[in-house]
């Protein structure tokens, strides 16, 4: 058979994701900060995009058409039937009847036939409906808040970092210029926990001072607040705090010198070393526990970050549940059609017109993608609330086993899409703020052949059993297995030990020692 080049025509099918659809998929898994950064980058590249403020950007106002997505709410969840009624504007999946058109379509205009507000309002009809509106029904981003109150994050005080605090205190304590130079260098060597673990042997030569000057300044700095800073190790840190409390007697000094025995909970050896009885040793250990082993952490260098929920879940007066998007976390992006018209009338070159056309197309796509992202988050959150109604009503003990596939099959989406939606998204409920992934737990079979149990509810049961145990009858892992089987939970001992360690609960031997010491 001769080998020679030739041309052949072949037909094949393959799934191709357009760049816009790929970007829309990435938008789903972005957290609030990531999404804000992405929109800022798009606004720098696209002159037709702008952020809406307040009620700006309505369809009747100059400056652009509606792309302002506020809080979206779903009501009509019947707690008795466990479904969302069609009269509340929902389809069979429990979400507003909105278009789920693919995101890679050619959106040539920025005005939708039924906008996010009008379409949902018409579908809902009457009272009780809520859609993706531009109002502040999200309570200014807080559960149960109002627009006149400031959020919790606005009341956080400006806490200086440890080095700033020490430098301020040093200025009041030391007045000599040479000593201040030594003190500043020592402060720079302190780690975030407040310890001075660096080697100081080369400091006298480096600064041109005497070694005794460094030791003298260091002794002054050890008297600064918080007590325990500039210690070389944990023992010295605890000793400084005990000296301030006037509790550093010879017996306590022996205890501080033998912290390794305390770490191993070798109480018999500690009693011999310190020369005390059980009651005195328990009191001394209690005083040690009241100290701060890392005093510098009280002056964190990182700003405190609060979790901002993406979704609110509230109970309705009728006994159902309302699922609502947080309007404060949704970007309000507008497309400035007037600016586009003004630039188009002045554009003469082919390249200029093509640039404006691309900018308009990309801007329209971004508006549609953000709208679709909000609808998808609302859709997944609504189904989670429907599936886990027992948790919201009765607590963690009634948390059901749930997988991503369960949600994906119900709302007719791919499992990977649900995974992206639940990544780094938080839900504010009547029982606290939870990540959406919290509601997805594995199943543990029932010993009586009934419904399986959620692993999270089993953890809560184990925690409750241990918290309620008698100090004189500490529950072993085998005993916990027996108690769980009596409640219909079929679980192995190694699984109990794994859950207990994950919750940082000591073993039965360690708990017995701790409760004996605290008794």
Short mmCIF file of C-alpha atoms in Angstrom, two decimals:
data_model
loop_
_atom_site.label_atom_id
_atom_site.label_comp_id
_atom_site.label_asym_id
_atom_site.label_seq_id
_atom_site.Cartn_x
_atom_site.Cartn_y
_atom_site.Cartn_z
CA UNK A 1 0.00 0.00 0.00
CA UNK A 2 1.52 3.27 -1.14
CA UNK A 3 1.90 6.14 1.32
CA UNK A 4 0.98 9.52 -0.12
CA UNK A 5 -0.63 12.75 1.13
CA UNK A 6 -4.33 13.27 0.45
CA UNK A 7 -7.31 15.36 1.56
CA UNK A 8 -10.29 13.80 3.39
CA UNK A 9 -13.56 15.26 4.66
CA UNK A 10 -14.74 13.95 8.01
CA UNK A 11 -17.75 14.80 10.15
CA UNK A 12 -17.50 14.75 13.93
CA UNK A 13 -19.33 16.14 16.95
CA UNK A 14 -17.72 17.69 19.98
CA UNK A 15 -18.72 19.94 22.83
CA UNK A 16 -17.11 23.36 22.54
CA UNK A 17 -17.36 25.97 25.27
CA UNK A 18 -17.24 29.51 23.98
CA UNK A 19 -15.04 32.00 25.88
CA UNK A 20 -18.14 33.74 27.20
CA UNK A 21 -19.62 30.50 28.52
CA UNK A 22 -16.31 29.57 30.13
CA UNK A 23 -16.23 32.93 31.89
CA UNK A 24 -19.85 32.54 32.99
CA UNK A 25 -18.97 29.20 34.59
CA UNK A 26 -16.11 30.87 36.46
CA UNK A 27 -18.48 33.57 37.71
CA UNK A 28 -20.58 30.91 39.45
CA UNK A 29 -17.79 29.81 41.77
CA UNK A 30 -16.48 33.30 42.54
CA UNK A 31 -16.92 34.62 46.07
CA UNK A 32 -18.07 38.17 46.72
CA UNK A 33 -14.57 39.69 46.82
CA UNK A 34 -13.46 37.81 43.71
CA UNK A 35 -16.56 38.92 41.83
CA UNK A 36 -16.02 42.55 42.82
CA UNK A 37 -12.43 42.39 41.61
CA UNK A 38 -13.47 40.84 38.32
CA UNK A 39 -16.10 43.54 37.72
CA UNK A 40 -13.55 46.28 38.46
CA UNK A 41 -11.21 44.80 35.86
CA UNK A 42 -14.04 44.64 33.32
CA UNK A 43 -14.94 48.28 34.00
CA UNK A 44 -11.33 49.30 33.36
CA UNK A 45 -11.38 47.53 29.99
CA UNK A 46 -14.92 48.43 28.96
CA UNK A 47 -15.90 52.15 28.92
CA UNK A 48 -19.61 51.29 28.58
CA UNK A 49 -19.83 49.66 32.01
CA UNK A 50 -20.57 51.57 35.17
CA UNK A 51 -21.71 50.76 38.71
CA UNK A 52 -25.19 51.72 39.81
CA UNK A 53 -25.76 53.50 43.13
CA UNK A 54 -29.04 53.38 44.99
CA UNK A 55 -31.91 53.56 42.55
CA UNK A 56 -29.68 54.69 39.70
CA UNK A 57 -29.86 52.80 36.49
CA UNK A 58 -33.62 52.28 36.17
CA UNK A 59 -34.99 51.67 32.73
CA UNK A 60 -36.54 55.12 32.63
CA UNK A 61 -33.46 57.01 33.82
CA UNK A 62 -30.60 58.30 31.72
CA UNK A 63 -27.40 56.37 31.88
CA UNK A 64 -28.39 52.87 30.98
CA UNK A 65 -30.92 50.12 31.14
CA UNK A 66 -31.70 47.95 34.13
CA UNK A 67 -28.95 45.64 35.24
CA UNK A 68 -29.41 46.35 38.92
CA UNK A 69 -29.90 43.07 40.75
CA UNK A 70 -30.95 43.43 44.35
CA UNK A 71 -32.30 40.93 46.80
CA UNK A 72 -34.37 38.13 45.37
CA UNK A 73 -36.88 36.36 47.57
CA UNK A 74 -38.92 33.23 47.17
CA UNK A 75 -42.00 32.65 49.24
CA UNK A 76 -44.82 30.16 49.20
CA UNK A 77 -43.05 27.19 50.81
CA UNK A 78 -45.73 25.04 52.38
CA UNK A 79 -44.27 23.38 55.48
CA UNK A 80 -47.02 20.76 55.52
CA UNK A 81 -46.72 19.58 51.94
CA UNK A 82 -43.01 20.35 51.70
CA UNK A 83 -43.29 21.98 48.25
CA UNK A 84 -43.43 25.45 46.82
CA UNK A 85 -46.81 26.29 45.43
CA UNK A 86 -47.26 27.36 41.85
CA UNK A 87 -49.33 30.31 43.01
CA UNK A 88 -46.19 31.82 44.55
CA UNK A 89 -44.60 32.26 41.16
CA UNK A 90 -42.53 29.06 41.27
CA UNK A 91 -42.07 26.30 38.82
CA UNK A 92 -41.79 22.66 39.83
CA UNK A 93 -38.20 23.12 41.00
CA UNK A 94 -39.21 25.67 43.60
CA UNK A 95 -37.72 28.69 41.83
CA UNK A 96 -39.23 31.66 40.13
CA UNK A 97 -40.28 30.94 36.58
CA UNK A 98 -37.33 32.60 34.88
CA UNK A 99 -35.56 31.88 31.66
CA UNK A 100 -32.52 29.62 31.96
CA UNK A 101 -31.21 30.44 28.49
CA UNK A 102 -27.61 29.46 27.77
CA UNK A 103 -25.12 32.18 28.52
CA UNK A 104 -23.28 31.96 25.21
CA UNK A 105 -26.18 33.36 23.23
CA UNK A 106 -25.83 36.50 21.15
CA UNK A 107 -27.28 39.25 23.31
CA UNK A 108 -27.43 42.19 20.99
CA UNK A 109 -29.59 44.41 23.14
CA UNK A 110 -29.53 45.42 26.75
CA UNK A 111 -33.30 45.50 27.29
CA UNK A 112 -35.05 42.23 28.05
CA UNK A 113 -38.66 41.56 27.17
CA UNK A 114 -39.39 40.70 30.78
CA UNK A 115 -36.69 42.20 32.96
CA UNK A 116 -35.58 40.63 36.20
CA UNK A 117 -38.09 42.78 38.09
CA UNK A 118 -41.10 42.76 35.80
CA UNK A 119 -40.97 39.15 34.69
CA UNK A 120 -40.84 37.77 38.20
CA UNK A 121 -43.38 40.23 39.49
CA UNK A 122 -45.82 39.16 36.77
CA UNK A 123 -45.16 35.50 37.43
CA UNK A 124 -45.59 35.90 41.18
CA UNK A 125 -48.63 38.09 41.10
CA UNK A 126 -50.20 39.51 44.23
CA UNK A 127 -48.71 39.54 47.70
CA UNK A 128 -45.97 37.25 48.82
CA UNK A 129 -43.97 37.41 45.61
CA UNK A 130 -40.42 38.60 45.43
CA UNK A 131 -37.96 38.47 42.61
CA UNK A 132 -34.57 39.81 41.71
CA UNK A 133 -35.46 43.38 42.50
CA UNK A 134 -33.39 46.43 43.13
CA UNK A 135 -34.90 47.20 46.50
CA UNK A 136 -33.25 46.91 49.87
CA UNK A 137 -35.43 44.04 51.07
CA UNK A 138 -32.26 42.34 52.18
CA UNK A 139 -32.21 44.53 55.25
CA UNK A 140 -29.00 46.31 54.21
CA UNK A 141 -27.23 43.00 54.08
CA UNK A 142 -28.14 41.93 57.62
CA UNK A 143 -30.65 39.46 58.88
CA UNK A 144 -33.46 41.44 60.43
CA UNK A 145 -31.69 44.79 60.06
CA UNK A 146 -32.90 48.10 58.71
CA UNK A 147 -31.38 50.78 56.60
CA UNK A 148 -30.81 53.20 59.48
CA UNK A 149 -28.51 50.91 61.43
CA UNK A 150 -24.87 50.29 60.74
CA UNK A 151 -23.63 46.77 60.20
CA UNK A 152 -21.51 44.93 62.75
CA UNK A 153 -18.42 45.29 60.60
CA UNK A 154 -18.78 49.11 60.79
CA UNK A 155 -18.35 49.00 64.57
CA UNK A 156 -15.03 47.13 64.58
CA UNK A 157 -12.36 49.18 66.31
CA UNK A 158 -9.01 49.88 64.73
CA UNK A 159 -6.70 47.58 66.73
CA UNK A 160 -2.98 48.34 66.13
CA UNK A 161 -0.60 45.49 65.48
CA UNK A 162 1.78 44.30 68.17
CA UNK A 163 4.86 46.22 66.99
CA UNK A 164 2.92 49.48 66.73
CA UNK A 165 1.59 49.01 70.26
CA UNK A 166 5.05 48.19 71.66
CA UNK A 167 6.65 51.18 69.94
CA UNK A 168 4.03 53.53 71.38
CA UNK A 169 4.55 52.13 74.87
CA UNK A 170 8.33 52.22 74.48
CA UNK A 171 8.23 55.95 73.72
CA UNK A 172 6.68 56.55 77.14
CA UNK A 173 8.94 54.13 78.99
CA UNK A 174 12.40 54.91 77.55
CA UNK A 175 13.71 58.44 77.02
CA UNK A 176 17.40 57.94 76.24
CA UNK A 177 18.11 58.02 72.49
CA UNK A 178 20.60 55.13 72.57
CA UNK A 179 18.26 52.95 74.61
CA UNK A 180 15.43 53.74 72.23
CA UNK A 181 17.55 52.54 69.32
CA UNK A 182 18.20 49.24 71.10
CA UNK A 183 14.52 48.91 72.04
CA UNK A 184 13.38 49.53 68.46
CA UNK A 185 15.66 46.76 67.19
CA UNK A 186 14.39 44.37 69.86
CA UNK A 187 10.77 45.18 68.99
CA UNK A 188 11.45 44.40 65.34
CA UNK A 189 12.60 40.89 66.35
CA UNK A 190 9.40 40.02 68.26
CA UNK A 191 7.16 37.52 66.45
CA UNK A 192 3.37 37.79 66.24
CA UNK A 193 2.90 35.70 69.40
CA UNK A 194 5.09 38.11 71.42
CA UNK A 195 8.18 35.91 71.73
CA UNK A 196 11.78 37.04 71.19
CA UNK A 197 13.34 33.91 69.73
CA UNK A 198 16.07 35.54 67.62
CA UNK A 199 19.78 35.32 68.45
CA UNK A 200 20.96 38.56 70.09
CA UNK A 201 24.69 37.75 70.19
CA UNK A 202 25.53 39.99 67.23
CA UNK A 203 23.33 42.94 68.26
CA UNK A 204 25.96 44.74 70.42
CA UNK A 205 28.50 44.76 67.56
CA UNK A 206 25.87 45.67 64.99
CA UNK A 207 24.56 48.63 67.02
CA UNK A 208 27.89 49.61 68.59
CA UNK A 209 26.72 49.19 72.20
CA UNK A 210 27.72 47.08 75.17
CA UNK A 211 26.06 43.66 75.81
CA UNK A 212 24.95 44.80 79.26
CA UNK A 213 23.07 47.69 77.64
CA UNK A 214 21.07 45.24 75.52
CA UNK A 215 20.29 43.13 78.59
CA UNK A 216 19.23 46.21 80.57
CA UNK A 217 16.88 47.47 77.85
CA UNK A 218 15.47 43.98 77.36
CA UNK A 219 14.70 43.77 81.08
CA UNK A 220 12.76 47.04 80.81
CA UNK A 221 10.82 45.83 77.79
CA UNK A 222 9.77 42.65 79.59
CA UNK A 223 7.75 44.82 81.95
CA UNK A 224 5.60 46.20 79.12
CA UNK A 225 2.03 45.28 78.35
CA UNK A 226 0.82 42.73 77.44
CA UNK A 227 2.65 40.87 80.18
CA UNK A 228 4.75 38.05 78.79
CA UNK A 229 6.09 39.73 75.67
CA UNK A 230 9.83 39.49 74.90
CA UNK A 231 9.98 36.06 76.58
CA UNK A 232 12.42 33.58 75.09
CA UNK A 233 10.16 30.55 75.54
CA UNK A 234 6.82 29.47 76.98
CA UNK A 235 8.18 28.90 80.49
CA UNK A 236 9.54 32.44 80.71
CA UNK A 237 6.30 33.87 79.29
CA UNK A 238 4.24 32.13 81.98
CA UNK A 239 6.77 33.09 84.66
CA UNK A 240 6.47 36.79 83.77
CA UNK A 241 2.69 36.64 84.11
CA UNK A 242 2.87 34.74 87.39
CA UNK A 243 5.35 37.24 88.80
CA UNK A 244 2.96 40.05 87.97
CA UNK A 245 0.23 38.21 89.90
CA UNK A 246 2.69 37.56 92.77
CA UNK A 247 2.16 33.81 92.40
CA UNK A 248 5.65 32.73 91.34
CA UNK A 249 6.58 30.83 94.51
CA UNK A 250 9.11 27.93 94.56
CA UNK A 251 6.41 25.30 93.98
CA UNK A 252 5.01 27.20 90.98
CA UNK A 253 8.55 27.69 89.66
CA UNK A 254 9.06 23.91 89.71
CA UNK A 255 5.81 23.44 87.83
CA UNK A 256 6.81 25.97 85.16
CA UNK A 257 10.19 24.28 84.77
CA UNK A 258 8.48 20.94 84.14
CA UNK A 259 5.81 21.88 81.64
CA UNK A 260 6.65 18.74 79.66
CA UNK A 261 5.25 16.66 82.52
CA UNK A 262 2.07 18.75 82.48
CA UNK A 263 1.82 18.18 78.74
CA UNK A 264 1.99 14.42 79.29
CA UNK A 265 -0.52 14.77 82.17
CA UNK A 266 1.89 12.94 84.46
CA UNK A 267 0.33 14.24 87.67
CA UNK A 268 2.16 11.80 89.92
CA UNK A 269 5.57 13.03 88.73
CA UNK A 270 4.46 16.67 89.08
CA UNK A 271 3.40 16.13 92.69
CA UNK A 272 6.81 14.65 93.50
CA UNK A 273 8.71 17.45 91.76
CA UNK A 274 6.64 20.31 93.23
CA UNK A 275 6.17 18.71 96.66
CA UNK A 276 2.42 19.38 96.83
CA UNK A 277 -0.73 17.31 97.27
CA UNK A 278 -3.57 16.73 94.80
CA UNK A 279 -5.57 19.79 95.87
CA UNK A 280 -2.64 22.21 95.61
CA UNK A 281 -1.54 20.76 92.27
CA UNK A 282 -5.04 21.13 90.82
CA UNK A 283 -5.12 24.76 91.97
CA UNK A 284 -1.70 25.48 90.46
CA UNK A 285 -2.66 23.90 87.14
CA UNK A 286 -5.84 25.99 87.13
CA UNK A 287 -3.76 29.15 87.51
CA UNK A 288 -1.48 28.06 84.66
CA UNK A 289 -4.49 27.51 82.42
CA UNK A 290 -5.76 31.03 83.16
CA UNK A 291 -2.57 32.56 81.68
CA UNK A 292 -2.07 33.62 78.07
CA UNK A 293 0.61 31.50 76.34
CA UNK A 294 0.66 33.85 73.31
CA UNK A 295 0.07 37.39 74.57
CA UNK A 296 1.02 39.01 71.28
CA UNK A 297 -1.99 37.56 69.46
CA UNK A 298 -4.23 40.09 71.21
CA UNK A 299 -2.81 42.64 68.74
CA UNK A 300 -3.56 40.94 65.45
CA UNK A 301 -1.96 42.45 62.38
CA UNK A 302 -4.74 41.22 60.11
CA UNK A 303 -8.03 43.06 59.85
CA UNK A 304 -10.98 41.17 61.22
CA UNK A 305 -13.07 39.82 58.37
CA UNK A 306 -16.77 39.18 58.86
CA UNK A 307 -18.68 36.62 56.85
CA UNK A 308 -21.22 38.33 54.62
CA UNK A 309 -24.05 35.95 53.73
CA UNK A 310 -25.13 35.61 50.12
CA UNK A 311 -28.59 34.28 50.99
CA UNK A 312 -31.07 34.97 53.80
CA UNK A 313 -33.56 32.38 55.02
CA UNK A 314 -36.44 33.72 57.12
CA UNK A 315 -39.55 32.12 58.55
CA UNK A 316 -42.84 33.47 57.25
CA UNK A 317 -45.87 34.15 59.47
CA UNK A 318 -47.65 31.29 57.72
CA UNK A 319 -45.00 28.80 58.90
CA UNK A 320 -43.08 28.49 55.63
CA UNK A 321 -39.62 29.73 54.67
CA UNK A 322 -38.54 32.72 52.60
CA UNK A 323 -35.30 32.47 50.61
CA UNK A 324 -33.84 35.83 49.69
CA UNK A 325 -30.66 37.01 48.01
CA UNK A 326 -28.54 39.57 49.85
CA UNK A 327 -28.83 42.75 47.81
CA UNK A 328 -25.60 44.12 49.32
CA UNK A 329 -23.48 41.34 47.82
CA UNK A 330 -24.97 41.55 44.32
CA UNK A 331 -23.16 43.92 41.95
CA UNK A 332 -25.21 46.62 40.28
CA UNK A 333 -23.77 46.86 36.79
CA UNK A 334 -25.17 49.23 34.18
CA UNK A 335 -24.57 49.56 30.45
CA UNK A 336 -24.45 53.21 29.42
CA UNK A 337 -26.43 53.24 26.17
CA UNK A 338 -26.29 57.02 25.86
CA UNK A 339 -22.50 56.98 26.01
CA UNK A 340 -22.48 54.24 23.36
CA UNK A 341 -24.74 56.30 21.10
CA UNK A 342 -22.56 59.38 21.52
CA UNK A 343 -19.38 57.47 20.69
CA UNK A 344 -20.96 55.63 17.76
CA UNK A 345 -21.99 58.88 16.11
CA UNK A 346 -18.40 60.13 16.25
CA UNK A 347 -16.65 56.88 15.30
CA UNK A 348 -15.49 57.02 11.71
CA UNK A 349 -12.95 54.24 11.37
CA UNK A 350 -13.76 50.55 11.00
CA UNK A 351 -11.59 49.63 13.97
CA UNK A 352 -13.33 52.16 16.22
CA UNK A 353 -16.77 50.84 15.32
CA UNK A 354 -15.64 47.27 15.85
CA UNK A 355 -14.22 48.18 19.27
CA UNK A 356 -17.49 49.82 20.36
CA UNK A 357 -19.48 46.85 19.06
CA UNK A 358 -17.32 44.42 21.04
CA UNK A 359 -17.62 46.55 24.17
CA UNK A 360 -21.41 46.62 23.89
CA UNK A 361 -21.59 42.88 23.28
CA UNK A 362 -19.32 42.10 26.23
CA UNK A 363 -21.21 44.49 28.50
CA UNK A 364 -24.56 42.94 27.59
CA UNK A 365 -23.14 39.49 28.18
CA UNK A 366 -21.80 40.46 31.62
CA UNK A 367 -25.18 41.85 32.66
CA UNK A 368 -26.90 38.67 31.54
CA UNK A 369 -24.26 36.44 33.17
CA UNK A 370 -24.59 38.23 36.52
CA UNK A 371 -28.35 37.95 36.33
CA UNK A 372 -28.08 34.23 35.55
CA UNK A 373 -25.58 33.75 38.39
CA UNK A 374 -27.98 35.32 40.89
CA UNK A 375 -30.85 33.17 39.66
CA UNK A 376 -28.77 30.01 39.90
CA UNK A 377 -27.67 30.77 43.47
CA UNK A 378 -31.29 31.43 44.39
CA UNK A 379 -32.42 28.24 42.70
CA UNK A 380 -29.87 26.02 44.47
CA UNK A 381 -30.44 27.71 47.84
CA UNK A 382 -34.19 27.25 47.54
CA UNK A 383 -33.82 23.54 46.90
CA UNK A 384 -31.43 23.20 49.85
CA UNK A 385 -34.01 24.83 52.12
CA UNK A 386 -36.70 22.51 50.80
CA UNK A 387 -34.55 19.41 51.28
CA UNK A 388 -33.30 20.42 54.73
CA UNK A 389 -36.50 21.87 56.17
CA UNK A 390 -36.10 19.70 59.27
CA UNK A 391 -32.80 21.41 60.08
CA UNK A 392 -34.29 24.90 59.92
CA UNK A 393 -37.31 23.86 61.99
CA UNK A 394 -35.83 21.52 64.60
CA UNK A 395 -32.02 21.82 64.50
CA UNK A 396 -28.95 19.88 63.49
CA UNK A 397 -30.32 16.57 64.77
CA UNK A 398 -32.77 16.62 61.85
CA UNK A 399 -30.17 17.32 59.17
CA UNK A 400 -30.72 14.89 56.29
CA UNK A 401 -28.02 13.15 54.27
CA UNK A 402 -27.68 15.17 51.08
CA UNK A 403 -25.39 15.05 48.06
CA UNK A 404 -24.74 17.39 45.18
CA UNK A 405 -26.40 14.92 42.82
CA UNK A 406 -29.65 15.08 44.82
CA UNK A 407 -29.87 18.83 44.26
CA UNK A 408 -28.66 18.62 40.66
CA UNK A 409 -31.26 16.01 39.67
CA UNK A 410 -34.09 17.98 41.26
CA UNK A 411 -33.31 21.34 39.66
CA UNK A 412 -32.12 19.72 36.40
CA UNK A 413 -28.60 21.06 36.47
CA UNK A 414 -25.23 19.39 36.26
CA UNK A 415 -23.58 18.28 39.48
CA UNK A 416 -20.50 20.40 38.76
CA UNK A 417 -22.70 23.50 38.47
CA UNK A 418 -24.17 22.89 41.92
CA UNK A 419 -20.65 22.38 43.27
CA UNK A 420 -19.55 25.74 41.86
CA UNK A 421 -22.62 27.53 43.20
CA UNK A 422 -22.12 26.21 46.74
CA UNK A 423 -18.42 27.09 46.82
CA UNK A 424 -17.63 30.03 49.16
CA UNK A 425 -21.32 31.01 49.42
CA UNK A 426 -22.94 31.51 52.82
CA UNK A 427 -26.52 31.34 54.05
CA UNK A 428 -27.84 33.29 57.05
CA UNK A 429 -30.48 31.29 58.90
CA UNK A 430 -32.32 31.37 62.21
CA UNK A 431 -29.60 29.02 63.51
CA UNK A 432 -26.57 30.98 62.36
CA UNK A 433 -24.54 31.55 59.22
CA UNK A 434 -23.51 28.41 57.34
CA UNK A 435 -21.63 27.72 54.15
CA UNK A 436 -23.88 26.11 51.56
CA UNK A 437 -21.62 23.06 51.52
CA UNK A 438 -22.44 22.52 55.21
CA UNK A 439 -25.82 21.09 54.23
CA UNK A 440 -24.23 18.32 52.14
CA UNK A 441 -23.33 15.43 54.41
CA UNK A 442 -22.73 11.72 53.99
CA UNK A 443 -25.22 9.09 55.15
CA UNK A 444 -24.92 6.66 58.06
CA UNK A 445 -27.23 3.69 57.92
CA UNK A 446 -29.89 3.08 60.52
CA UNK A 447 -29.60 -0.02 62.67
CA UNK A 448 -33.35 -0.55 62.48
CA UNK A 449 -33.67 -0.37 58.72
CA UNK A 450 -35.21 3.11 58.73
CA UNK A 451 -34.02 6.34 57.14
CA UNK A 452 -30.28 6.92 57.18
CA UNK A 453 -28.73 9.58 59.41
CA UNK A 454 -26.62 12.56 58.45
CA UNK A 455 -22.99 12.40 59.57
CA UNK A 456 -23.28 15.94 60.94
CA UNK A 457 -26.27 15.01 63.10
CA UNK A 458 -24.35 11.98 64.37
CA UNK A 459 -21.45 14.26 65.32
CA UNK A 460 -23.84 16.48 67.24
CA UNK A 461 -25.26 13.44 69.04
CA UNK A 462 -21.77 12.28 70.03
CA UNK A 463 -20.93 15.76 71.30
CA UNK A 464 -24.13 15.88 73.35
CA UNK A 465 -23.45 12.44 74.89
CA UNK A 466 -19.93 13.43 75.92
CA UNK A 467 -21.03 16.79 77.34
CA UNK A 468 -23.67 15.09 79.46
CA UNK A 469 -21.49 12.21 80.69
CA UNK A 470 -21.02 11.61 84.42
CA UNK A 471 -17.47 12.60 85.58
CA UNK A 472 -17.37 9.32 87.51
CA UNK A 473 -18.48 7.28 84.46
CA UNK A 474 -16.61 8.57 81.45
CA UNK A 475 -17.99 7.16 78.20
CA UNK A 476 -15.58 5.09 76.14
CA UNK A 477 -15.88 4.90 72.35
CA UNK A 478 -17.36 1.41 72.65
CA UNK A 479 -19.99 2.68 75.09
CA UNK A 480 -20.84 5.55 72.73
CA UNK A 481 -21.35 3.01 69.93
CA UNK A 482 -23.82 1.12 72.13
CA UNK A 483 -25.74 4.28 72.99
CA UNK A 484 -25.90 5.31 69.33
CA UNK A 485 -27.18 1.88 68.28
CA UNK A 486 -29.88 2.22 70.93
CA UNK A 487 -30.97 5.39 69.10
CA UNK A 488 -31.01 3.55 65.77
CA UNK A 489 -27.62 4.68 64.46
CA UNK A 490 -25.42 1.90 63.09
CA UNK A 491 -21.83 3.11 63.40
CA UNK A 492 -18.42 1.53 63.96
CA UNK A 493 -16.13 2.36 66.87
CA UNK A 494 -13.38 3.67 64.58
CA UNK A 495 -15.90 6.06 63.02
CA UNK A 496 -16.82 7.37 66.48
CA UNK A 497 -13.13 7.89 67.23
CA UNK A 498 -12.65 9.71 63.90
CA UNK A 499 -15.61 12.03 64.53
CA UNK A 500 -14.46 12.67 68.11
CA UNK A 501 -10.95 13.60 66.99
CA UNK A 502 -12.36 15.84 64.24
CA UNK A 503 -14.33 17.73 66.91
CA UNK A 504 -11.13 17.94 69.04
CA UNK A 505 -12.66 15.98 71.88
CA UNK A 506 -10.04 14.11 73.96
CA UNK A 507 -10.17 10.38 74.52
CA UNK A 508 -11.92 8.87 77.51
CA UNK A 509 -8.61 8.55 79.38
CA UNK A 510 -7.74 12.22 78.86
CA UNK A 511 -11.25 13.37 79.75
CA UNK A 512 -11.13 11.33 82.95
CA UNK A 513 -7.86 13.01 83.95
CA UNK A 514 -9.15 16.50 83.12
CA UNK A 515 -12.40 16.08 85.04
CA UNK A 516 -10.54 14.54 87.96
CA UNK A 517 -8.22 17.57 88.07
CA UNK A 518 -11.10 20.07 87.82
CA UNK A 519 -13.25 18.25 90.39
#
